[in-house]
Short mmCIF file of C-alpha atoms in Angstrom, two decimals:
data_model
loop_
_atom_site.label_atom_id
_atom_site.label_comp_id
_atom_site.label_asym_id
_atom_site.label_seq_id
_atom_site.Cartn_x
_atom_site.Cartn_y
_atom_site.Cartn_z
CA UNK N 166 -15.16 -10.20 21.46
CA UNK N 167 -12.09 -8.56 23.77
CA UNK N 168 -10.20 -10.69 21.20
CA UNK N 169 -11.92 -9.14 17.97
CA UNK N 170 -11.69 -6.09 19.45
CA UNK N 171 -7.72 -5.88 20.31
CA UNK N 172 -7.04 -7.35 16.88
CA UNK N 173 -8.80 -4.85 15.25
CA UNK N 174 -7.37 -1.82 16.83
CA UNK N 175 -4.44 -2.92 16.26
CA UNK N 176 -5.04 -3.17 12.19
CA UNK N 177 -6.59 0.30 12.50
CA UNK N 178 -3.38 1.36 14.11
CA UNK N 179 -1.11 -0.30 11.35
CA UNK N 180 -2.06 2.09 8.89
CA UNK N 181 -2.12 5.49 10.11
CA UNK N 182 1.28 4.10 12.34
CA UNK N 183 3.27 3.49 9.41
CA UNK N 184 2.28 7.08 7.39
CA UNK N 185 3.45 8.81 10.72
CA UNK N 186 6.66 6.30 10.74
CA UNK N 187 7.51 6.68 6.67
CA UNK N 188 6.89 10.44 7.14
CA UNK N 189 9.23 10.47 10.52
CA UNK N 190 12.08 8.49 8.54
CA UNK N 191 12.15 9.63 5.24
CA UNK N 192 11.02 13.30 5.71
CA UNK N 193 8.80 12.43 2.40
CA UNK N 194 5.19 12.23 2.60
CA UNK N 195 5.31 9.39 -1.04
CA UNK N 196 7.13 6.47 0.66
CA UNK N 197 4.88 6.89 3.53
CA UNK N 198 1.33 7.02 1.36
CA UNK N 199 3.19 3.60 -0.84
CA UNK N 200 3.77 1.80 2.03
CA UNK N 201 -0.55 2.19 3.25
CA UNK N 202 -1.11 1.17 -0.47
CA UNK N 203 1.18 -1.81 -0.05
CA UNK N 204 -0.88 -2.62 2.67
CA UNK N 205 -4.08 -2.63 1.58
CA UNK N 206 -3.73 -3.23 -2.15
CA UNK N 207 -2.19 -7.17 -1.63
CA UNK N 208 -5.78 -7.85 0.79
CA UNK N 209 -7.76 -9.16 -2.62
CA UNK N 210 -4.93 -12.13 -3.63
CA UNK N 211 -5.20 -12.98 0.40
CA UNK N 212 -8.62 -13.03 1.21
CA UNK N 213 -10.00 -16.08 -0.84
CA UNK N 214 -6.77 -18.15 -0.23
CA UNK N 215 -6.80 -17.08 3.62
CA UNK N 216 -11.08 -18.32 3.65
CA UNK N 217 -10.80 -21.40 1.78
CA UNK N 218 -7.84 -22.70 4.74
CA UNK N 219 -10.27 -21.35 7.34
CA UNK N 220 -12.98 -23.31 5.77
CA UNK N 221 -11.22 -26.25 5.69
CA UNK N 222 -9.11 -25.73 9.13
CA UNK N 223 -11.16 -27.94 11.84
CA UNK N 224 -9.73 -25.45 14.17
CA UNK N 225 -9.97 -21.68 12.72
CA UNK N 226 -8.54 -20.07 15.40
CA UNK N 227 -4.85 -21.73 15.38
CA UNK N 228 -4.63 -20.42 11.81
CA UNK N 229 -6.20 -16.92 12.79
CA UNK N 230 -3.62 -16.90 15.59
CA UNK N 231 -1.02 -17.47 12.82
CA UNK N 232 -2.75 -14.72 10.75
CA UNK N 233 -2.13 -12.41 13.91
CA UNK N 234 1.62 -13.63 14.38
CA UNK N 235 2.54 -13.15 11.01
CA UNK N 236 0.93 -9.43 10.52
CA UNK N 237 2.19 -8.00 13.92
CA UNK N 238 5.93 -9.60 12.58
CA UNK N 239 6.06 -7.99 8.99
CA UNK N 240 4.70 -4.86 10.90
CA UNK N 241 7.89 -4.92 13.53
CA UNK N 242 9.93 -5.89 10.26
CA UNK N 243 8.88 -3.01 7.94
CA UNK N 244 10.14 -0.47 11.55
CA UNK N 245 12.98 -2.35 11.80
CA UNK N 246 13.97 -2.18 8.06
CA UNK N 247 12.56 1.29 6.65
CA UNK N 248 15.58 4.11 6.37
CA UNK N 249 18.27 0.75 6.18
CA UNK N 250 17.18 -0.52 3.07
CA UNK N 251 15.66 0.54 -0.47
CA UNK N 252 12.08 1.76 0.10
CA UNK N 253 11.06 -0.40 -2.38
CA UNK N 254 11.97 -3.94 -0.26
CA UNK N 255 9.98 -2.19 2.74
CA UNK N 256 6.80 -1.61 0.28
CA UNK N 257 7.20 -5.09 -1.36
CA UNK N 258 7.26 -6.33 2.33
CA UNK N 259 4.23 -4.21 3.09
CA UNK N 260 2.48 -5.67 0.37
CA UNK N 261 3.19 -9.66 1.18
CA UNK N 262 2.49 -8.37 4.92
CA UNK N 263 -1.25 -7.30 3.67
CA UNK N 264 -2.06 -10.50 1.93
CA UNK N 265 -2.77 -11.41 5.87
CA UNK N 266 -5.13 -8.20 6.42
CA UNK N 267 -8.46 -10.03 5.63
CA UNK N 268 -8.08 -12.88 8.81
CA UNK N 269 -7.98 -9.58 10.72
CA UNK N 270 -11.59 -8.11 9.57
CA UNK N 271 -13.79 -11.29 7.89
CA UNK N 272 -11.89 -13.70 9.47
CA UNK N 273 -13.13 -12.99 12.95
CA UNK N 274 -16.84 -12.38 12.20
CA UNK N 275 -16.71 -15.54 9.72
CA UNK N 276 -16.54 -17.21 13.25
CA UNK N 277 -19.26 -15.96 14.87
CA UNK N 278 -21.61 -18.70 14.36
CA UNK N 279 -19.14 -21.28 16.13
CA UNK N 280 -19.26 -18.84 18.76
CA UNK N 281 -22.55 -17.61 19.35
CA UNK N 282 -24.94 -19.73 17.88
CA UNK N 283 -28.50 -19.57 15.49
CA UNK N 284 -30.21 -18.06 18.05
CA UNK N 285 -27.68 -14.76 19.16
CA UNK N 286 -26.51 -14.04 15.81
CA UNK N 287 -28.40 -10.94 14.62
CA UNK N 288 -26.96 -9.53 18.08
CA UNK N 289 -23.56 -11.08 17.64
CA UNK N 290 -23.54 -9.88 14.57
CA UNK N 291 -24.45 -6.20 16.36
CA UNK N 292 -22.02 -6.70 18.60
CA UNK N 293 -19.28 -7.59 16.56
CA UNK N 294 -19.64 -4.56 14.02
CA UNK N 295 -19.51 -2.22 16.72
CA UNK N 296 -15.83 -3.60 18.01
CA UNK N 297 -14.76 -2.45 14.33
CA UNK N 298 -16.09 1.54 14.77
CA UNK N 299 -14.31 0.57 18.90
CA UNK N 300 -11.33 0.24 17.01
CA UNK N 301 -11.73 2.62 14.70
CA UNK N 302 -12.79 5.25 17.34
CA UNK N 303 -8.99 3.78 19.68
CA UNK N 304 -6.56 2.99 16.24
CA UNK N 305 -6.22 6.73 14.63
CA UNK N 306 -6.34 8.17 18.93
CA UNK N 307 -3.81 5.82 19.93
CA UNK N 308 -1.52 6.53 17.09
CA UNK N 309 -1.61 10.07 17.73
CA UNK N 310 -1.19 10.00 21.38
CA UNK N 311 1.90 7.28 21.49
CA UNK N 312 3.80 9.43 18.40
CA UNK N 313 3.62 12.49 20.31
CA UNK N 314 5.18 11.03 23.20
CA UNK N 315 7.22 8.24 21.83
CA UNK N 316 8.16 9.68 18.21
CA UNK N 317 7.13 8.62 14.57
CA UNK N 318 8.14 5.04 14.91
CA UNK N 319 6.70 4.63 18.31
CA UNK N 320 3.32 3.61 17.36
CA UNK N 321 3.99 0.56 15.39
CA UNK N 322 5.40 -1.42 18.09
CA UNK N 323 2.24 -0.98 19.99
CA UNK N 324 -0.08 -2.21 16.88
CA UNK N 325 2.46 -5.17 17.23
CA UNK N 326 1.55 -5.56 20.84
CA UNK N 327 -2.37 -5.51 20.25
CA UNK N 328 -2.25 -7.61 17.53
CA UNK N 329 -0.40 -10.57 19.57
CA UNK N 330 -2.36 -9.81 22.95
CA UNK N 331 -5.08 -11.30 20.48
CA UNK N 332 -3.44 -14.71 20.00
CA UNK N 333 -5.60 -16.23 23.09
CA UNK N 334 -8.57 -15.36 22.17
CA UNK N 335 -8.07 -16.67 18.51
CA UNK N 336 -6.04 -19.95 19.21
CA UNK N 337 -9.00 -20.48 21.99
CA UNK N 338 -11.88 -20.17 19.33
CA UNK N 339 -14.25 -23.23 18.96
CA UNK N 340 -13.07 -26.14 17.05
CA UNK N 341 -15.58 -27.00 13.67
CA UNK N 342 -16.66 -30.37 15.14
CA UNK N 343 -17.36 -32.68 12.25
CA UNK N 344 -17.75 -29.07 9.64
CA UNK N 345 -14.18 -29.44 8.86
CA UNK N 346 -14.03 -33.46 7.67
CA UNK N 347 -13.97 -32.87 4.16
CA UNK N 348 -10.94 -31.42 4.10
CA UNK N 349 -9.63 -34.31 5.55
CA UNK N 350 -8.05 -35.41 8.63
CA UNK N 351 -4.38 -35.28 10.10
CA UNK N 352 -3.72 -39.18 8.77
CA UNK N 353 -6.42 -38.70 5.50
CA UNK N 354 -6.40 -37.09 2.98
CA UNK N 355 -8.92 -35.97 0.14
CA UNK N 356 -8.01 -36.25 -3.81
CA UNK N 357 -9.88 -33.59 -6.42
CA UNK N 358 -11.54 -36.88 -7.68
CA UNK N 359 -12.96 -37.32 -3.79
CA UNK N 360 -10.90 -40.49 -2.80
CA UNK N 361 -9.07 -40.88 0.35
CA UNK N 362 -5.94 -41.51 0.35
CA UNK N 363 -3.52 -42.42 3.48
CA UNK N 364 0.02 -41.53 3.88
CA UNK N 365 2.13 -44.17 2.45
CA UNK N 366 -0.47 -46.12 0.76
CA UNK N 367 -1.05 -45.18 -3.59
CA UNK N 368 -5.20 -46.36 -2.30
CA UNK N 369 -7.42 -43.93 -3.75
CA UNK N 370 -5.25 -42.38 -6.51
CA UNK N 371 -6.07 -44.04 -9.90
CA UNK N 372 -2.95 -45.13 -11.80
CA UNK N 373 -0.99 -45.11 -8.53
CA UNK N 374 2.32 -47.52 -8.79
CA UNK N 375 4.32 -46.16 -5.83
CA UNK N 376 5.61 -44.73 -2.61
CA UNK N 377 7.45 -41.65 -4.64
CA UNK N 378 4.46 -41.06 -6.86
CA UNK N 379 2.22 -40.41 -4.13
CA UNK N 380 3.12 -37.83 -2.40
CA UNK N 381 3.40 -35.33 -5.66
CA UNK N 382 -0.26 -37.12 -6.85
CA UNK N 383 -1.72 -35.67 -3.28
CA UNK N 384 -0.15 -32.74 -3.23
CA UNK N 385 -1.27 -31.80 -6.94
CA UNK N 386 -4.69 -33.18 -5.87
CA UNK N 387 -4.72 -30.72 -2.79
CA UNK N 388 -3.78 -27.78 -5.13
CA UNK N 389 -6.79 -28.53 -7.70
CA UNK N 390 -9.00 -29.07 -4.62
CA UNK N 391 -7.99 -25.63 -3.07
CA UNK N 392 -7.82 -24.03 -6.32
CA UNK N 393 -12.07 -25.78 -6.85
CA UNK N 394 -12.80 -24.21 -3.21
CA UNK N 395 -11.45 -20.73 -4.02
CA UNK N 396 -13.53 -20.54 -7.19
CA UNK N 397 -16.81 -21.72 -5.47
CA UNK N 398 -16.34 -19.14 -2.65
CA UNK N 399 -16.11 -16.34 -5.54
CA UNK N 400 -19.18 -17.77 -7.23
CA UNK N 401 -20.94 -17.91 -4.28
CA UNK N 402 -20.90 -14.02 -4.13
CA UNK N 403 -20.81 -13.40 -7.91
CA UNK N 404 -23.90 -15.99 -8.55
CA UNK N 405 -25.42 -14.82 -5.66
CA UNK N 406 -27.40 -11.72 -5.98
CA UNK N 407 -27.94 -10.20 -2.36
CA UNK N 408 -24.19 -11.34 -1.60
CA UNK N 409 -23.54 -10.08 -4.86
CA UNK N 410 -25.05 -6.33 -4.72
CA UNK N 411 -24.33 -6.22 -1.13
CA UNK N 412 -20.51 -6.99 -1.97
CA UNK N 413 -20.59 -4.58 -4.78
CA UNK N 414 -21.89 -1.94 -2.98
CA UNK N 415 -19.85 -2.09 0.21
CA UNK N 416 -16.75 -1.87 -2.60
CA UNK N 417 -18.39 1.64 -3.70
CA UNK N 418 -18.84 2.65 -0.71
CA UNK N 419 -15.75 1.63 1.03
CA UNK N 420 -13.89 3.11 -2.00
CA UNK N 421 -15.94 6.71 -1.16
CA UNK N 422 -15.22 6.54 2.41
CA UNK N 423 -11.52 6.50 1.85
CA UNK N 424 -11.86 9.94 0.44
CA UNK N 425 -13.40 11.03 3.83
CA UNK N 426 -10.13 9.33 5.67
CA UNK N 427 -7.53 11.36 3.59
CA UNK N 428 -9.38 14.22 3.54
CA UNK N 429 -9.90 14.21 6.96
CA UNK N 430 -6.34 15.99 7.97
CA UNK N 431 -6.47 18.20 4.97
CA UNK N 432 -9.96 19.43 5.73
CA UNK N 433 -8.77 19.71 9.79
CA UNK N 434 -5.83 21.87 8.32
CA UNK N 435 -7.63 24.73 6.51
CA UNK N 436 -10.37 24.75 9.39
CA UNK N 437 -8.10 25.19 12.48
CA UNK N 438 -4.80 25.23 11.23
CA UNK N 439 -4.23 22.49 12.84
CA UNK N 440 -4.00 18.23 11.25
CA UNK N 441 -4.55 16.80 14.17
CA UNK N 442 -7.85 18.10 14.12
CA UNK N 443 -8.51 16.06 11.18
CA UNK N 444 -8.15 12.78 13.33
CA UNK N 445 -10.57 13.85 15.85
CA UNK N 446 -13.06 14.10 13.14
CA UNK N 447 -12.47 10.48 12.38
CA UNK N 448 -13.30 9.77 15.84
CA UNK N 449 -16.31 11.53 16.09
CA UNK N 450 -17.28 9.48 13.03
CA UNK N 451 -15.84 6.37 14.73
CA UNK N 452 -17.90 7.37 18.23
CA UNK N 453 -21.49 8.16 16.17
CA UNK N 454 -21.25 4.49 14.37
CA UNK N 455 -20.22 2.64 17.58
CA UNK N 456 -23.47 4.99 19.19
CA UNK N 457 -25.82 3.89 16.41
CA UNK N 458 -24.50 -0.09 16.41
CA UNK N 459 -25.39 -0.28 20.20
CA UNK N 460 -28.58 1.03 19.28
CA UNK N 461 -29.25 -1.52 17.04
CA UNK N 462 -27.80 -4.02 19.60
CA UNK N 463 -30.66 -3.51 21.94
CA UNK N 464 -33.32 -3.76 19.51
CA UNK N 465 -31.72 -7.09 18.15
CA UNK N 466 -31.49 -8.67 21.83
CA UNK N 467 -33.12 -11.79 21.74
CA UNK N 468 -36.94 -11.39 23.38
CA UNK N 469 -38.88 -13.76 25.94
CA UNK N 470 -41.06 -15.72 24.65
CA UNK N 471 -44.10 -14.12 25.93
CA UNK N 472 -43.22 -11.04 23.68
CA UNK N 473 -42.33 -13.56 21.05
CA UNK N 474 -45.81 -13.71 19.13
CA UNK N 475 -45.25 -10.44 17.10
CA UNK N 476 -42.30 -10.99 15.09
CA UNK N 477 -39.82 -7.94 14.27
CA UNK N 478 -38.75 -7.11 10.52
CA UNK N 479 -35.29 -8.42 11.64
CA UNK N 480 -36.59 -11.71 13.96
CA UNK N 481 -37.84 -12.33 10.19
CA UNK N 482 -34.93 -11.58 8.19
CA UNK N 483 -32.85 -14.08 10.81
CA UNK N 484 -35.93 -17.08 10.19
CA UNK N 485 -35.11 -16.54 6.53
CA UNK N 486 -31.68 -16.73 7.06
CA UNK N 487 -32.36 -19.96 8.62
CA UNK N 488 -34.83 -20.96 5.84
CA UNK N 489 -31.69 -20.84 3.41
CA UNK N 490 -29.38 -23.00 5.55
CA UNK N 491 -32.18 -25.26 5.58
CA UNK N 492 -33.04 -25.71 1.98
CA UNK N 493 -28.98 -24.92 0.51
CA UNK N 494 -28.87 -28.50 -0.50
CA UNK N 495 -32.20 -29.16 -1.86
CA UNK N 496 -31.56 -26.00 -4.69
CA UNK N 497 -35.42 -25.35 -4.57
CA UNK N 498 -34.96 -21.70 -5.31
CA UNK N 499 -38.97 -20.96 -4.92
CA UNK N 500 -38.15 -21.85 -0.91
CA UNK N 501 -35.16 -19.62 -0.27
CA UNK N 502 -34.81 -16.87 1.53
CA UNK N 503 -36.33 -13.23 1.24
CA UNK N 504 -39.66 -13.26 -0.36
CA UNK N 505 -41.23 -11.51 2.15
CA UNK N 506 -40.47 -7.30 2.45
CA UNK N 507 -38.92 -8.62 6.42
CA UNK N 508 -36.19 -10.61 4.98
CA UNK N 509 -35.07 -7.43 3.22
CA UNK N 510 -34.60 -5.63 6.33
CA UNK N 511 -31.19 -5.72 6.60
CA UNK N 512 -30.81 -5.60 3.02
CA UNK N 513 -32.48 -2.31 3.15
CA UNK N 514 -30.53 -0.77 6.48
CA UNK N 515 -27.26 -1.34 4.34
CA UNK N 516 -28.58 1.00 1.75
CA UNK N 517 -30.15 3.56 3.76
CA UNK N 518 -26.92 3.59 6.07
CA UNK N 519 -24.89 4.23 3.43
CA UNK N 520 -27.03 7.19 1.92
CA UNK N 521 -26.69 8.77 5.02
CA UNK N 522 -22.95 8.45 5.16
CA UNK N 523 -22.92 10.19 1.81
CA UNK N 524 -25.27 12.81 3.98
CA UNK N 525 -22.30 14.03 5.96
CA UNK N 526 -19.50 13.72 3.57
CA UNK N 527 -21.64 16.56 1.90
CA UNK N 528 -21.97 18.21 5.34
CA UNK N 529 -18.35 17.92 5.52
CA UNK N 530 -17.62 19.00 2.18
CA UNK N 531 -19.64 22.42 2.59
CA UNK N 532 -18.12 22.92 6.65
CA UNK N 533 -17.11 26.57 6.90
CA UNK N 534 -16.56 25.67 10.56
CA UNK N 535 -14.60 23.16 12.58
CA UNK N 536 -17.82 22.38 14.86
CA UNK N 537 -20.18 22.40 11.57
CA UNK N 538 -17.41 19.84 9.84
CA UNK N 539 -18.01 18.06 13.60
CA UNK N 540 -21.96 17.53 12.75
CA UNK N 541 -21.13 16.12 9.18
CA UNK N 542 -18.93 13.09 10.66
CA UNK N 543 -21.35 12.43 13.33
CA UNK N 544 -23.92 11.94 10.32
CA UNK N 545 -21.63 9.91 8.67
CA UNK N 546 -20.16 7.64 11.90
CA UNK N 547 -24.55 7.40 12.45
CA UNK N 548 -24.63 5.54 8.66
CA UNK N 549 -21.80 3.98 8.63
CA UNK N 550 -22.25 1.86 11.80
CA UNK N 551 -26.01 0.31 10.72
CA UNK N 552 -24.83 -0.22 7.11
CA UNK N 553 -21.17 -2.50 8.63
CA UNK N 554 -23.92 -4.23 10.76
CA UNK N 555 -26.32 -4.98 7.65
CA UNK N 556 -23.46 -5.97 5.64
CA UNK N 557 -22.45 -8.73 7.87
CA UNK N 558 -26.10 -9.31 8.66
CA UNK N 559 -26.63 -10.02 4.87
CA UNK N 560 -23.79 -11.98 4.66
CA UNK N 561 -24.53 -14.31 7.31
CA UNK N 562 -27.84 -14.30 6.05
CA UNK N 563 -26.79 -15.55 2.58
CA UNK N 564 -23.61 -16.95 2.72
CA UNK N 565 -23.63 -21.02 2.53
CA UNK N 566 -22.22 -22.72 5.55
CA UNK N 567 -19.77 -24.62 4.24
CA UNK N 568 -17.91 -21.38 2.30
CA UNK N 569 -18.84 -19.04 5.03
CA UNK N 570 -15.16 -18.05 5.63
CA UNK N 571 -14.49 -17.65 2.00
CA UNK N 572 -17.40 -15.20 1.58
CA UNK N 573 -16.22 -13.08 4.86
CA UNK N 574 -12.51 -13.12 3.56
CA UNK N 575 -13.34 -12.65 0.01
CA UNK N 576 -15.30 -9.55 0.34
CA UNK N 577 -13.44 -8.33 3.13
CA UNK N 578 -10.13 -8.50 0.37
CA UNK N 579 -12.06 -6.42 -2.40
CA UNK N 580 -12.90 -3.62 0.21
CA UNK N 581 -9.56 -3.34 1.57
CA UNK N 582 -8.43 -2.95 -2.35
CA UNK N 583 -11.35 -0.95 -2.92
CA UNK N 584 -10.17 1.45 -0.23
CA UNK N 585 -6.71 1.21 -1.63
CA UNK N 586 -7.79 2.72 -4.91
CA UNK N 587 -9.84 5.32 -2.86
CA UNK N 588 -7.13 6.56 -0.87
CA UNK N 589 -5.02 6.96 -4.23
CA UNK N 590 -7.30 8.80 -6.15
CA UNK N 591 -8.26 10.62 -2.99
CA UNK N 592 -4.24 12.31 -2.56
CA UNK N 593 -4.54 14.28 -5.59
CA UNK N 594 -7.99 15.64 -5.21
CA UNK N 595 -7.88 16.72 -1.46
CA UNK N 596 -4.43 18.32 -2.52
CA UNK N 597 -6.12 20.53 -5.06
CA UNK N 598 -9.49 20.83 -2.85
CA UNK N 599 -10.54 18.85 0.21
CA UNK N 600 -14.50 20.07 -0.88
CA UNK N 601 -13.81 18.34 -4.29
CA UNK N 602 -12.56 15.33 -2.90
CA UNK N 603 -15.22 14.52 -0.17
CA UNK N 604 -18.50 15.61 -2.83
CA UNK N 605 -16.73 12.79 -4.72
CA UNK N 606 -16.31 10.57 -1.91
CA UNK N 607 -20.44 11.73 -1.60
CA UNK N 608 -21.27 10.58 -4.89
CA UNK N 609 -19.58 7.45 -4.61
CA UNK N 610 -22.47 6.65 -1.73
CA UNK N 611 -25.14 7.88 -3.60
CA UNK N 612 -24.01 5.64 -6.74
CA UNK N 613 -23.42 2.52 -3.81
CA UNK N 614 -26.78 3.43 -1.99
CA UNK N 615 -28.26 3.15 -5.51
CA UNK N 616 -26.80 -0.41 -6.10
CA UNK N 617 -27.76 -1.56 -2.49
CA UNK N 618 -31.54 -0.97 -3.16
CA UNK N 619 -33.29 -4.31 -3.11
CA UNK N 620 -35.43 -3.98 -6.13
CA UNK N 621 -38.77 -5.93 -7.28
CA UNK N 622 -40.21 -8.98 -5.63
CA UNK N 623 -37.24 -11.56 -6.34
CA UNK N 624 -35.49 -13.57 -3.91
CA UNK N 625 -32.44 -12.23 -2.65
CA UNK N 626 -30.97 -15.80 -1.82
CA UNK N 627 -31.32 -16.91 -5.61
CA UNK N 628 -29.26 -16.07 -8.20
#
């Protein structure tokens, strides 16, 4: 968790570090806002490639530890290069930088199950969201306080630093055991058509006549195998409908709550005179969700068993949970998971989380006052801390074992991009009016509340 939690303030620094840097360098407040879209907008080509090698990695946490390496260096890179070079190599290297942003969110929590076990999850799972509002609550306070002592560029290299004080923790994660074998081994290897085939050897490739046709045989086979595991990650979400309308809606909805991030400053400006102000309300939004996810860390702590005999809605939703790992291979849909109203619960704190996140953006939107626009991102920090837990609740819940990194990764990718869009559409409209903006950024949760409803009687596991 110390880990999870360094890693991730570190990402919420990289963001809000390089605006202050491209606005320090440049003077110009467009290179600055390209080189956060460059960031963010490459996470949905990453994320499926970056779960499919976790999958298939019998030790995740060497290539999260790459993942880590490789994001703090393009991060030192882009200070090193912006102002020397055209702005448009620094954004391009922002965007190949980003295509490593989803190891940093669903990466981590994809691993929770090696970590904790069946039997901690729900509170893992607790756990785990709140080190995201932790770092949300640290990134945007940390940025501030090392650029007003250090200057614009001063913040990145401490994102850097964060990001590789991680590489312990993640190179020390639990190996997959035996999960990992079909992928193959470090002498073994796996063709599309499910042969083995040794290095050296043209056993297991069909029409095989030599050394030198091997090798471009395997690695073809590799690609098509890759490409196969990539496409049944996607379908696991697309044919799956609680992983489906809970990815859907956290899109919305993280697309909405971008609005609230660039309004943020602009709505801390015209209350106080002051932009600054605008980041504090961030962390009071960031302080509110980590306040409501230790809440719901308690009441997920694992009980004795003498209290054990009257079952909780979410002790149920976790035995469903377990109900679908149980019967994935046996595709009797009639015994999956979440026919009963307790295996919705966590279906159902996603959607009412993220109603009342929409709750304070409307707050916000109507503040006349700094402390009034103070009691609108406390609402919203108190739904969007249960409905990050519920998402990765559900997902656990739903996703198969096997493609459990690919779900994470994948839907971690189209939220990044989804908040990519959001921030871009939000510029314009908090220019013009910050109230306009953030009752848009409202509607956007009421339209991803609406989507996030479980509805009728069916199984949320089938699809």
């Amino acid at each position: 968790m110390t880990g999870a939690v360094a890693a991730r303030t570190g990402d919420e620094m990289s963001g809000p570090a390089l605006l202050v840097m491209g606005l320090a360098v440049t003077g110009s407040p467009v290179p600055a806002s390209w080189l956060l879209a460059g960031l963010t907008v490459s996470a949905a080509a990453g994320g499926p490639l970056l779960g499919v090698l976790l999958d298939r990695s019998p030790r995740p946490g060497r290539l999260l530890a790459s993942c880590l390496l490789g994001y703090a260096g393009g991060l030192l890179l882009i200070l090193a290069l912006l102002g020397r070079v055209p702005d448009a190599v620094v954004i391009g290297l922002a965007v190949v930088t980003g295509l490593l942003g989803p190891a940093l969110t669903g990466g981590w929590t994809a691993q929770l199950p090696l970590v904790a076990g069946p039997g901690r999850l729900g509170r893992a799972t607790a756990l785990d969201s709140m080190s995201y509002n932790l770092a949300g609550l640290a990134g945007p306070a940390l940025v501030g306080a090392v650029a007003a002592f250090g200057g614009g560029g001063a913040a990145v290299p401490v994102s850097a630093g964060l990001l590789i004080a991680a590489l312990p923790a993640a190179y020390g994660l639990p190996s997959r055991g035996g999960l990992a074998v079909r992928a193959g081994t470090d002498d073994e290897t796996r063709t599309a058509t499910g042969h083995r085939v040794r290095p050296g050897t043209s056993h297991g490739v069909r029409g095989g006549t030599g050394r030198g046709e091997l090798p471009a045989r395997v690695v073809r086979a590799k690609v098509r195998a890759v490409g196969a595991e990539v496409r049944a990650g996607v379908s696991a979400i697309v044919r799956n409908v609680a992983l489906r309308r809970a990815t859907v809606g956290s899109m919305v909805s993280c697309c909405g709550l971008a609005m609230l991030v660039v309004s943020a400053p602009v709505l801390g400006e015209r209350l106080t005179g002051q932009s600054g102000h605008g980041a504090l309300l961030l962390a009071v939004t960031a302080a509110a969700g980590l306040t409501a996810n230790a809440v719901l860390a308690a009441l997920t702590r694992p009980r004795s068993p003498a209290r054990a005999d009257a079952p909780r809605p979410w002790d149920v939703a976790e035995q469903a949970g377990d109900l679908a790992e149980r019967t994935e291979r046996s595709g009797n849909r009639a015994e999956r998971a979440g026919n009963g109203p307790g295996a919705r619960f966590w279906d159902v704190v996603q959607a009412a989380g993220t109603a009342v996140l929409g709750v304070g953006m409307v707050v916000l939107a109507v503040s006349g006052t700094f402390w009034v626009a103070v009691v609108g991102a406390a609402v919203a920090g108190l739904g969007e801390g249960p409905q990050l837990t519920a998402l990765f609740a559900v997902r656990h819940r739903e996703a198969p074992a096997r493609l459990r990194s690919q779900v994470f990764t994948t839907a971690a990718s189209v939220k990044i991009t989804s908040f990519a869009l959001g921030s871009a559409l939000a510029g314009p409209l908090a220019a013009y009016d910050v109230g306009i903006a953030l009752l848009a950024g409202a509607a956007l949760q009421a339209t991803a509340a609406a989507i996030l409803l479980p509805r009728g009687r069916s199984s949320p596991g089938s699809g």
